[in-house]
Structure formats: structure tokens, C-alpha cells
PDB file of C-alpha atoms in Angstrom:
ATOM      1  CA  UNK U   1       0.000   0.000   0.000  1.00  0.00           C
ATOM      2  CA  UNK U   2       1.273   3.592  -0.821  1.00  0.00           C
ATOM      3  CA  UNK U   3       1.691   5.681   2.051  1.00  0.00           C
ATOM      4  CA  UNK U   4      -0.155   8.783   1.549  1.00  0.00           C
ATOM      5  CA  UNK U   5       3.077  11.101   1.278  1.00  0.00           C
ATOM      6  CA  UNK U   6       4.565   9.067  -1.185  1.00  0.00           C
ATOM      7  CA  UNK U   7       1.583   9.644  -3.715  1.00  0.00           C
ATOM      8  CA  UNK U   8       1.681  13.060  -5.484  1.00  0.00           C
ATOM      9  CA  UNK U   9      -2.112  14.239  -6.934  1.00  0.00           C
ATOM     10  CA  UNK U  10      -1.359  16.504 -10.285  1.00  0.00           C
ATOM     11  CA  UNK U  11      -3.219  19.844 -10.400  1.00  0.00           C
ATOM     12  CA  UNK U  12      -6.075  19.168 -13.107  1.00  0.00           C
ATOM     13  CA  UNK U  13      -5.588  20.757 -16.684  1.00  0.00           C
ATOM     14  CA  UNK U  14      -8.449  23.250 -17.518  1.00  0.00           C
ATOM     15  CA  UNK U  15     -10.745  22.533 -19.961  1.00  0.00           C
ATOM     16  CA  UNK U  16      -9.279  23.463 -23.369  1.00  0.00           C
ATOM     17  CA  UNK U  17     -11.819  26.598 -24.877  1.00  0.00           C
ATOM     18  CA  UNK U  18     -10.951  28.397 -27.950  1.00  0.00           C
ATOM     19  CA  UNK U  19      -7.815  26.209 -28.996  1.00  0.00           C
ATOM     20  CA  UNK U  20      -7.833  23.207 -30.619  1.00  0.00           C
ATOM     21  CA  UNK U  21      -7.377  19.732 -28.516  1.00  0.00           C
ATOM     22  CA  UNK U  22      -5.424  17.025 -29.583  1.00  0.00           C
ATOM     23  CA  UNK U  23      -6.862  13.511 -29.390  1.00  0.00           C
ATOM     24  CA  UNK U  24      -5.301   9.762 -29.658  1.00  0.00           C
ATOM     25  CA  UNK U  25      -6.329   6.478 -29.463  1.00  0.00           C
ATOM     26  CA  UNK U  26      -6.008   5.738 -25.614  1.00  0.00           C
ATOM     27  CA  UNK U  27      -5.191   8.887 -24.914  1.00  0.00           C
ATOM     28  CA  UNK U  28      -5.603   8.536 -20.721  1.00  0.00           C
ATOM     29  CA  UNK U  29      -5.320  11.433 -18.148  1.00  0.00           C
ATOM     30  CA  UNK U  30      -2.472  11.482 -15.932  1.00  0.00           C
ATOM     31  CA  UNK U  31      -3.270  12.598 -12.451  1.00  0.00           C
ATOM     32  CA  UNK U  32      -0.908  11.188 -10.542  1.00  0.00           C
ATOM     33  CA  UNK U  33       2.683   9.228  -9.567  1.00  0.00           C
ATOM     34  CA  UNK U  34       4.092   7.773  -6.703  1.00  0.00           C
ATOM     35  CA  UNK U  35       7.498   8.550  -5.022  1.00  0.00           C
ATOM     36  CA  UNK U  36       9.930   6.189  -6.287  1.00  0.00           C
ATOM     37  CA  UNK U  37      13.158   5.576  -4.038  1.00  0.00           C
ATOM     38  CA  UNK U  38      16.679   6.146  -6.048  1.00  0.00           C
ATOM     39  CA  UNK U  39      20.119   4.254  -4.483  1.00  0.00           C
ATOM     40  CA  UNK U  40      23.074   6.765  -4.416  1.00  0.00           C
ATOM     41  CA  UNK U  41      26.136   5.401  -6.786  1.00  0.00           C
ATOM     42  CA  UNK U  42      28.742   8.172  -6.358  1.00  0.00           C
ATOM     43  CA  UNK U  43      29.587  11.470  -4.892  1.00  0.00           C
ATOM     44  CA  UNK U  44      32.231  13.452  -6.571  1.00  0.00           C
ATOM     45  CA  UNK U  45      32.726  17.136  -6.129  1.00  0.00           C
ATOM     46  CA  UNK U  46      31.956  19.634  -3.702  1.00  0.00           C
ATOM     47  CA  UNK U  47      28.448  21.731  -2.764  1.00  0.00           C
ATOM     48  CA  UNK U  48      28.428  25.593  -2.951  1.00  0.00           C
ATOM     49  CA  UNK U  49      27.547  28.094  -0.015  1.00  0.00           C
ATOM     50  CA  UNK U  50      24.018  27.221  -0.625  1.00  0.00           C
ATOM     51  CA  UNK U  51      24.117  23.106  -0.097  1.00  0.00           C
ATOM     52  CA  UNK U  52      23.602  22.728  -3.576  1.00  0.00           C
ATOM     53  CA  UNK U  53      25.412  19.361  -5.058  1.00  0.00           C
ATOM     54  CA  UNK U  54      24.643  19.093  -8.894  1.00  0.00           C
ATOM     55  CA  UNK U  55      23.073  15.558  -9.386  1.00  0.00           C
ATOM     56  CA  UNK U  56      22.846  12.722 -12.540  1.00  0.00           C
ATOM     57  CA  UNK U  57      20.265  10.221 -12.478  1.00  0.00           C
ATOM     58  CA  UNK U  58      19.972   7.267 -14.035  1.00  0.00           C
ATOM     59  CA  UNK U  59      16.820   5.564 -14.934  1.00  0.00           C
ATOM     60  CA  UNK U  60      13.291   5.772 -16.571  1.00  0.00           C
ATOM     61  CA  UNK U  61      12.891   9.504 -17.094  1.00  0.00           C
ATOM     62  CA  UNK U  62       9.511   9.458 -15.640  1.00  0.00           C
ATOM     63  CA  UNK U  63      10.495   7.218 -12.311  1.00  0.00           C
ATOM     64  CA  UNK U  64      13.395   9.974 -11.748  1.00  0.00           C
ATOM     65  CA  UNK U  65      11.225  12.860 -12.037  1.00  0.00           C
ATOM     66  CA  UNK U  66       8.621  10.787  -9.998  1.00  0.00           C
ATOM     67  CA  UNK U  67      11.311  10.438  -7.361  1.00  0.00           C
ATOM     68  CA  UNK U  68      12.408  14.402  -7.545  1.00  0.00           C
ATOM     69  CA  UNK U  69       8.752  15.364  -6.733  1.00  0.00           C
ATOM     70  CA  UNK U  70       9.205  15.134  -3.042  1.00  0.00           C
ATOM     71  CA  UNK U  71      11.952  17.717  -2.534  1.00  0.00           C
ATOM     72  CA  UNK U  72      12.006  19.518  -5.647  1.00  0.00           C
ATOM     73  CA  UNK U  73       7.915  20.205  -6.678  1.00  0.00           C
ATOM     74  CA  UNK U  74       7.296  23.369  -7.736  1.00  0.00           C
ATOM     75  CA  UNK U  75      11.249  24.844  -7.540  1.00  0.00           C
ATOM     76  CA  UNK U  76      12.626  23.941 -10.643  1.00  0.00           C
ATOM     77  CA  UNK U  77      13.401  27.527 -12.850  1.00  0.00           C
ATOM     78  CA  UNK U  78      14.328  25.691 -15.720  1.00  0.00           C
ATOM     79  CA  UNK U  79      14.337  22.558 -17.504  1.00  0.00           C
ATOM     80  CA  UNK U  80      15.528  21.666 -21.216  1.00  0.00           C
ATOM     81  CA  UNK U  81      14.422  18.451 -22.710  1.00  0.00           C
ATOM     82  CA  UNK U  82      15.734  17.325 -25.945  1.00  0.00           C
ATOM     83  CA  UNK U  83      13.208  14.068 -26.294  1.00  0.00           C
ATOM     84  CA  UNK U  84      12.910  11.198 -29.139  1.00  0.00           C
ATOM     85  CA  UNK U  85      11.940  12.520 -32.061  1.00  0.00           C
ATOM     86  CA  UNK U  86       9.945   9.520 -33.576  1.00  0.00           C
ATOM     87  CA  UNK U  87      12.101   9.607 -36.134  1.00  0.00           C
ATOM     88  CA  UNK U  88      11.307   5.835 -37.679  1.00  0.00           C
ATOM     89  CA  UNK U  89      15.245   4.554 -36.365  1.00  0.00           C
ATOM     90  CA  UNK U  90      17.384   2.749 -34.247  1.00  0.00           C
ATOM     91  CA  UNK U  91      20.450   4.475 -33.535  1.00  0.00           C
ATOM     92  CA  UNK U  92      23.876   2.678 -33.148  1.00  0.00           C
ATOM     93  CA  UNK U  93      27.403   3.766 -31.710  1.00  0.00           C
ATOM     94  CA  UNK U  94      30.658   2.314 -32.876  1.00  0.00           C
ATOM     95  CA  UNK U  95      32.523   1.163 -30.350  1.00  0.00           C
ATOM     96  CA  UNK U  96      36.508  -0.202 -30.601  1.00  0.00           C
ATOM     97  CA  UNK U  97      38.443  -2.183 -28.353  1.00  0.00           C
ATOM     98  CA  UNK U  98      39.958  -0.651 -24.942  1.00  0.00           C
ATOM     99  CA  UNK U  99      43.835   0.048 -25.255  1.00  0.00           C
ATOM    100  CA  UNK U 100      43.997  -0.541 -28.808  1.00  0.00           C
ATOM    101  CA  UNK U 101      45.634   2.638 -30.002  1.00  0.00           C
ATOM    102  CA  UNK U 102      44.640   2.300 -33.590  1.00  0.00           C
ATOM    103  CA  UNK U 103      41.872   0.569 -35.434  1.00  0.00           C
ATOM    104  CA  UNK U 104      42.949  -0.367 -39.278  1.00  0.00           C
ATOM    105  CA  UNK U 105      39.636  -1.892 -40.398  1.00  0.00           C
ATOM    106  CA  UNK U 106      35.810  -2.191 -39.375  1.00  0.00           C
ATOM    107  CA  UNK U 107      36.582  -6.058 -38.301  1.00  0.00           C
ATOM    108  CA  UNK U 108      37.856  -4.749 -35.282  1.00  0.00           C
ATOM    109  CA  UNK U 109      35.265  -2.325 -33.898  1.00  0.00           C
ATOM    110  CA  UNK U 110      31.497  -3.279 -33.362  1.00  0.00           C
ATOM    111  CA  UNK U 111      28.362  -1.961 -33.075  1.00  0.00           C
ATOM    112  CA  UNK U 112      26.427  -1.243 -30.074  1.00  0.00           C
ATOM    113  CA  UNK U 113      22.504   0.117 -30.049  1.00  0.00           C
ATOM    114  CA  UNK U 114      21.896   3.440 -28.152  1.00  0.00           C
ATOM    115  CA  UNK U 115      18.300   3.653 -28.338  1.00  0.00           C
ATOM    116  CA  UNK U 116      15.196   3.595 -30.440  1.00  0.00           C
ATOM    117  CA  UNK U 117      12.983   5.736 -31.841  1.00  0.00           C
ATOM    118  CA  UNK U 118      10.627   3.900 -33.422  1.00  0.00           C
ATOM    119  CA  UNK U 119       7.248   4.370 -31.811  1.00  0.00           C
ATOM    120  CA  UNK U 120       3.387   3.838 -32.697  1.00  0.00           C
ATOM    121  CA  UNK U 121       1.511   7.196 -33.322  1.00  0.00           C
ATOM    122  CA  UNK U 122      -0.949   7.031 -30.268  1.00  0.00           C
ATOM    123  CA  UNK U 123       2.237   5.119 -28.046  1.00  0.00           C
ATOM    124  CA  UNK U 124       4.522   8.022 -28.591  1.00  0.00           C
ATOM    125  CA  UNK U 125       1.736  10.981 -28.287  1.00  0.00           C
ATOM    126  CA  UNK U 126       1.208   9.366 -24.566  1.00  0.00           C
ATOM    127  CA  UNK U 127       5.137   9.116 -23.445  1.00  0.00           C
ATOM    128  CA  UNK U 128       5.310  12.601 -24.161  1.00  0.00           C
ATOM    129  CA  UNK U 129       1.685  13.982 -22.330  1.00  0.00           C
ATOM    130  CA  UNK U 130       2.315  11.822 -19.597  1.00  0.00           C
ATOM    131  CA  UNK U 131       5.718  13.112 -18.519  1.00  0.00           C
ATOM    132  CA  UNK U 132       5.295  16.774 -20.067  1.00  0.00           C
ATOM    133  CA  UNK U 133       2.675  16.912 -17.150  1.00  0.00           C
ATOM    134  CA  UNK U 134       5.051  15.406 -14.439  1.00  0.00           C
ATOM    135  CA  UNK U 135       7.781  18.274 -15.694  1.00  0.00           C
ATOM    136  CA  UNK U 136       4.650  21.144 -15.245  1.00  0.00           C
ATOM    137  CA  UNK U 137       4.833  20.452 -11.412  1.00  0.00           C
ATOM    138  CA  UNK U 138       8.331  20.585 -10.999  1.00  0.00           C
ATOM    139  CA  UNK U 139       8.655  24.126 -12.395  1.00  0.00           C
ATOM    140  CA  UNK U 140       8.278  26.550 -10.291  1.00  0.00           C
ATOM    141  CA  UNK U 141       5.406  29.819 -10.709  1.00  0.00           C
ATOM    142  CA  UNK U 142       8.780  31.954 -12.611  1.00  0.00           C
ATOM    143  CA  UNK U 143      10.642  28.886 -14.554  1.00  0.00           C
ATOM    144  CA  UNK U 144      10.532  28.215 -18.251  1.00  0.00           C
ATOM    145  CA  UNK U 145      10.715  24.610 -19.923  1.00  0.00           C
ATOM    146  CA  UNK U 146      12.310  24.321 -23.298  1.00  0.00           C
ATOM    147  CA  UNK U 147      11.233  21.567 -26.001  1.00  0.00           C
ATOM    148  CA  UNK U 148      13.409  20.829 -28.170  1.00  0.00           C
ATOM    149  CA  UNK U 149      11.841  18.842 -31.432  1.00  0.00           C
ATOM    150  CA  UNK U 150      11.793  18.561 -35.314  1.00  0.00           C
ATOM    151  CA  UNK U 151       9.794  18.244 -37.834  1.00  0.00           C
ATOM    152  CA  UNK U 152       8.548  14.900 -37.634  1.00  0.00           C
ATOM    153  CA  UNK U 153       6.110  15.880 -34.203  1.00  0.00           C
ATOM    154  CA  UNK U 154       6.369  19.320 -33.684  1.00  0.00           C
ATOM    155  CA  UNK U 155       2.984  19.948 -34.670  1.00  0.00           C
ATOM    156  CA  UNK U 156       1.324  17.310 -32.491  1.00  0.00           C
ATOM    157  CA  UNK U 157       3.719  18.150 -29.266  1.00  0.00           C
ATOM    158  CA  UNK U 158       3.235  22.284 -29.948  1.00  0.00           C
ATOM    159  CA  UNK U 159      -0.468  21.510 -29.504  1.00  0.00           C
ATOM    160  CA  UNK U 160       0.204  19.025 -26.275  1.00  0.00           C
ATOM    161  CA  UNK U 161       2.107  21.784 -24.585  1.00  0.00           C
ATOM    162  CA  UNK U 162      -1.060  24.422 -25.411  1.00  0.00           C
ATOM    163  CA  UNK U 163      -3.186  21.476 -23.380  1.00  0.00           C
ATOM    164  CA  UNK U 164      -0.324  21.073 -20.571  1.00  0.00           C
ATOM    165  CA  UNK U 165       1.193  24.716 -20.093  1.00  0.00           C
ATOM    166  CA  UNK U 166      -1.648  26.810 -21.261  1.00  0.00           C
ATOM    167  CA  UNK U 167      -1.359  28.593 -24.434  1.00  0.00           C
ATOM    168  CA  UNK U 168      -1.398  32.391 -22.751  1.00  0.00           C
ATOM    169  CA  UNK U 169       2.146  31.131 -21.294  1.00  0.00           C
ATOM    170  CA  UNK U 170       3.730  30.321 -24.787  1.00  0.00           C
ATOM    171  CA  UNK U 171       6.480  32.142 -24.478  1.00  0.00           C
ATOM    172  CA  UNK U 172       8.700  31.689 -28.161  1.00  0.00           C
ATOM    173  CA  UNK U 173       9.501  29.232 -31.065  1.00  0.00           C
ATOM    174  CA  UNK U 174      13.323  29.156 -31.363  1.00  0.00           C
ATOM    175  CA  UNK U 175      14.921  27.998 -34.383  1.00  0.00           C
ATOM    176  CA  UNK U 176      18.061  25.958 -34.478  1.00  0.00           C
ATOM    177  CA  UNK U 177      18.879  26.369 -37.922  1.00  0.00           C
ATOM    178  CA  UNK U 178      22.183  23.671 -39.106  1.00  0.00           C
ATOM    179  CA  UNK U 179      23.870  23.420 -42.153  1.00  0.00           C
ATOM    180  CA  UNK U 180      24.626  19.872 -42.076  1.00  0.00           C
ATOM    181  CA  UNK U 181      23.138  17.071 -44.336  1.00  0.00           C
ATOM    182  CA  UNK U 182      22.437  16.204 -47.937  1.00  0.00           C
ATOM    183  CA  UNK U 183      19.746  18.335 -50.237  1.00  0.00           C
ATOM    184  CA  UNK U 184      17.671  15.598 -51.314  1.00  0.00           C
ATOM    185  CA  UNK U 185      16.204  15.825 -55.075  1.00  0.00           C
ATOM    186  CA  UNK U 186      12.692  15.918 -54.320  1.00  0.00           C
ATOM    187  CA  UNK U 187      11.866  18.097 -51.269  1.00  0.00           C
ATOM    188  CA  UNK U 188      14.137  20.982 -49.898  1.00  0.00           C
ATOM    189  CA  UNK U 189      16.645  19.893 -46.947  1.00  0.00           C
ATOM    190  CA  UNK U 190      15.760  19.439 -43.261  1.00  0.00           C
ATOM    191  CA  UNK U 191      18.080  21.973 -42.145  1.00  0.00           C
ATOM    192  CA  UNK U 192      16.498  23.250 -38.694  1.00  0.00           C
ATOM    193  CA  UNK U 193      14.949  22.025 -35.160  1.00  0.00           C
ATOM    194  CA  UNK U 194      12.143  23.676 -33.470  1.00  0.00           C
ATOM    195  CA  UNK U 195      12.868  24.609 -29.502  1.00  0.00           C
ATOM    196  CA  UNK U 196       9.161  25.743 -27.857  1.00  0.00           C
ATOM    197  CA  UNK U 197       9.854  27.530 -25.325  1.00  0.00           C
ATOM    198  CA  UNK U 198       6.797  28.221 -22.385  1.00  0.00           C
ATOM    199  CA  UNK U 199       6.535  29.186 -18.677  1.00  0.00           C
ATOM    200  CA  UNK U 200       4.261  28.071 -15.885  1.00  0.00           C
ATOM    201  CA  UNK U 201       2.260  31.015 -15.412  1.00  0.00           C
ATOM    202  CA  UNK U 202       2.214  34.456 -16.672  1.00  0.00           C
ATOM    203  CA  UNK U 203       5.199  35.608 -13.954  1.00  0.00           C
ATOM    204  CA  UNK U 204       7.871  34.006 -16.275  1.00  0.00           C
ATOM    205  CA  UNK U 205      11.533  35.199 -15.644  1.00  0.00           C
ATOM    206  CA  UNK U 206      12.790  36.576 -18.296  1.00  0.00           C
ATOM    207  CA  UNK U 207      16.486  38.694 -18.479  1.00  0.00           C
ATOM    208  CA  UNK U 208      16.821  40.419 -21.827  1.00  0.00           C
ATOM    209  CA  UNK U 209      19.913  41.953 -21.131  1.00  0.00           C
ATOM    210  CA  UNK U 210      21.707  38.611 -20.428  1.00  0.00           C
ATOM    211  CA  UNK U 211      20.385  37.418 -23.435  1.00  0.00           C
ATOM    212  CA  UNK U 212      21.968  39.803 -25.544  1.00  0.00           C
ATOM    213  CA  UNK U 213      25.326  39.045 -27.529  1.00  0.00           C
ATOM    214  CA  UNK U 214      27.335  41.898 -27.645  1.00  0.00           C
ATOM    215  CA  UNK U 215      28.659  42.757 -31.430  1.00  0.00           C
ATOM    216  CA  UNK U 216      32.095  41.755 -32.477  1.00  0.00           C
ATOM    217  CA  UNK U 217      34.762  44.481 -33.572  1.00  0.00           C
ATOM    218  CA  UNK U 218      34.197  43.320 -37.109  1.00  0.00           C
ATOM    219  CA  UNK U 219      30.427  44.079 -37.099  1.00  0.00           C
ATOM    220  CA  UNK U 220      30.778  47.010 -35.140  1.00  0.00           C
ATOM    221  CA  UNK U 221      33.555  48.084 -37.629  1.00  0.00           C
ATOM    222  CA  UNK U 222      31.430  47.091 -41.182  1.00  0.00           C
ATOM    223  CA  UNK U 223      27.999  48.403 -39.485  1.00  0.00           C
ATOM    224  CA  UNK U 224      28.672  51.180 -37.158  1.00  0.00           C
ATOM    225  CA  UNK U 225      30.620  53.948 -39.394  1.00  0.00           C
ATOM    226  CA  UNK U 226      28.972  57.279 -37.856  1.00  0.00           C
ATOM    227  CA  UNK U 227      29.990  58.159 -35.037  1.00  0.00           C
ATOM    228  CA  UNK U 228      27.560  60.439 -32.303  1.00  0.00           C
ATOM    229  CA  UNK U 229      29.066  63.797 -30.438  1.00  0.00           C
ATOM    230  CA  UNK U 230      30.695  61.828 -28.234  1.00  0.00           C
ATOM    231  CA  UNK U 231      32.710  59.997 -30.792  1.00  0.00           C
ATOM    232  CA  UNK U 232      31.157  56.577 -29.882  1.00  0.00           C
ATOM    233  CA  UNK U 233      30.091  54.557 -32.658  1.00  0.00           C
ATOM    234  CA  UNK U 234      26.608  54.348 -33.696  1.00  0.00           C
ATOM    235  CA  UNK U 235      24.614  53.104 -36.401  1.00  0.00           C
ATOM    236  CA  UNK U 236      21.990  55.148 -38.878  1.00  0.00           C
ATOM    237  CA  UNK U 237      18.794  53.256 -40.016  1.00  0.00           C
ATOM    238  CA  UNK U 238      16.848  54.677 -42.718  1.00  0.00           C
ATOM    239  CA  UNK U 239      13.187  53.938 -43.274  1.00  0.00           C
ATOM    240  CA  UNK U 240      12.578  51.766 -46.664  1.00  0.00           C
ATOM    241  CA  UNK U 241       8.778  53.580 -46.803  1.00  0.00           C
ATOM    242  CA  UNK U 242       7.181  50.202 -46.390  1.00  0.00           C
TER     243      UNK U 242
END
């Protein structure tokens, strides 16, 4: 039997008006998880002034966050998730022999599977809603949780985080934009990821200044060619009349 303080009850979703909702077969409500124990492997390092120790778990994503709901609901300020994609397959590492200092042909190295991503529609949808809602009550009222997808389910998970995180806190689409991989002859080239990026409530921290990247000396020497009374540089725009 679960003692009461080991089961955690998930603040209900409201009900989704004026947005659309998206549905799958099976698609089940989550409303709850249960504290799950975790068995300390290694301590390396020291904590700051605060008591704060930075931790790695290892484990099913949704028992460890299951387990962090006892001391950590409701103060996480930010999490970054870089999920499966269902991308449709398996990915593989090649892996070579300890101490052997150089490896002349494939015969001597193997390979080893990572992971898969090969999922059913309605099995994937539900991995993702399930722990999407788990990662809602660890944030705190002022953190932000970035998604980062592609294309093959941004749609579906961009509507799944309206449902879980409220639309009115969808905060921005990033785009990681790559140069990497072939042009294919029928279709233009995959060449960027999608990161959504939404808070918990409307109180969302958010510090523009340390965002900023300040120019280098070779923009600031191609871009900024007037200079104000002061003999800093500065920059004219003109309006185009559009």
C-alpha cells in the first residue's frame, strides 16, 4: 500500500476553450505518480555556499522525475528536454576495443545500439503527455521549460504543450537552424529544429539583457561607421517607406 506522502495528486488541466485539442487512441489522463526511491552510486565534487550538489540520475525519465517530486515540486526555474523525435530509427554507436591505439579496419570495432525511436503514433503521443505533465509540477510559478523537437512531431507536441502549459504562457519558437546534411532531389533539406519555449504562469523570468550578444569588432567596424558627439560609434537606419 502507498503511504499517503509518497503519492503526489497533479493539479487538473483546464478545460481546453478556444484552442484546438489534440486527441489519440487511448489517450488517458495522468493525475498522478508515486514517489519512487533512487540508491546513491557516487559522490564526486563539492556543494556551494548554498548546499547545492549538482546531481545525474539514471533511470526511466519518468520514475526519476517521480522520485524528484518530493523535494524539488514546484522549484525547478528551468528545464531543457531534448526528447525522441519519432524519427522511424534505431540508432547505433561504434565502439573499438579498450587500449587498442589504432583501429585499421571495421573487423575490429562493433556496433552497439543506443536507443530507439521507433514508436506507434498514439504510443509516442502518450510518453510525451504523460511526462510533459510530471515536468509542469516541478517548475516553479517563474521557470521556463524548453522543447526541443523537429519536424517529424512538432505539430502534435506544440499543440500538447497548449493542453499542458496553457497557451497564454507560450512564451517563443526558437529555431536551431544547421547546415549539415544532404539536399535531397525531391523536397528541400531538413536543415532546422524547433525549440518551444513556455513558462508556468504568466510571472515568467525573463532577463533580456543577459540574453543579448554583444557585437564583435568586425560588425561594429562594417555596421557602425557614424559616429555620435561623443565619438562613440553608432549606427543610422533609414526607413525603406514600407
Amino acid at each position: 500500500m502507498i503511504e499517503q506522502k509518497d503519492l503526489f495528486e497533479f493539479n487538473q488541466l483546464p478545460p481546453i476553450k478556444g484552442f484546438p485539442e489534440l486527441r489519440w487512441t487511448n489517450k488517458r489522463p495522468y493525475r498522478s505518480t508515486q514517489y519512487y526511491p533512487a540508491q546513491l552510486k557516487e559522490i564526486y565534487g563539492q556543494s556551494d555556499e548554498s548546499g547545492w550538489l549538482n546531481k545525474i540520475f539514471w533511470g526511466d525519465n519518468l520514475q526519476v522525475m517521480s522520485h524528484m517530486m518530493r523535494e524539488y515540486r514546484g522549484k525547478v526555474d528551468l528545464i531543457y528536454i531534448d526528447p525522441p523525435y519519432d524519427s522511424k530509427a534505431d540508432y547505433k554507436m561504434k565502439v573499438k576495443p579498450k587500449n587498442q591505439k589504432e583501429v585499421l579496419t571495421d573487423s575490429l570495432s562493433f556496433e552497439e545500439k543506443q536507443y530507439g525511436d521507433i514508436w506507434t503514433n498514439d504510443e509516442y503521443l502518450q510518453f510525451m503527455y504523460e511526462r510533459l505533465i510530471c515536468l509542469r509540477e516541478l517548475l516553479s510559478e517563474e521557470g521556463s521549460i524548453f522543447l526541443h523537437v523537429d519536424y517529424h512531431k512538432a505539430a502534435h507536441l506544440k499543440l500538447i504543450m497548449d493542453e499542458v502549459f496553457g497557451q497564454s504562457n507560450f512564451r517563443n519558437e526558437i529555431i536551431w537552424s544547421y547546415s549539415t546534411l544532404g539536399r535531397p532531389n525531391d523536397r528541400f533539406a531538413q536543415k532546422h529544429d524547433n525549440i518551444y519555449w513556455y513558462g508556468k504562469t504568466s510571472n515568467t523570468f525573463f532577463n533580456l539583457n543577459g540574453a543579448k550578444v554583444p557585437y564583435s569588432k568586425e560588425y561594429i567596424k562594417s555596421h557602425f561607421r557614424d559616429r555620435d558627439e561623443n565619438g562613440n560609434p553608432i549606427r543610422k537606419r533609414y526607413d525603406a517607406g514600407k
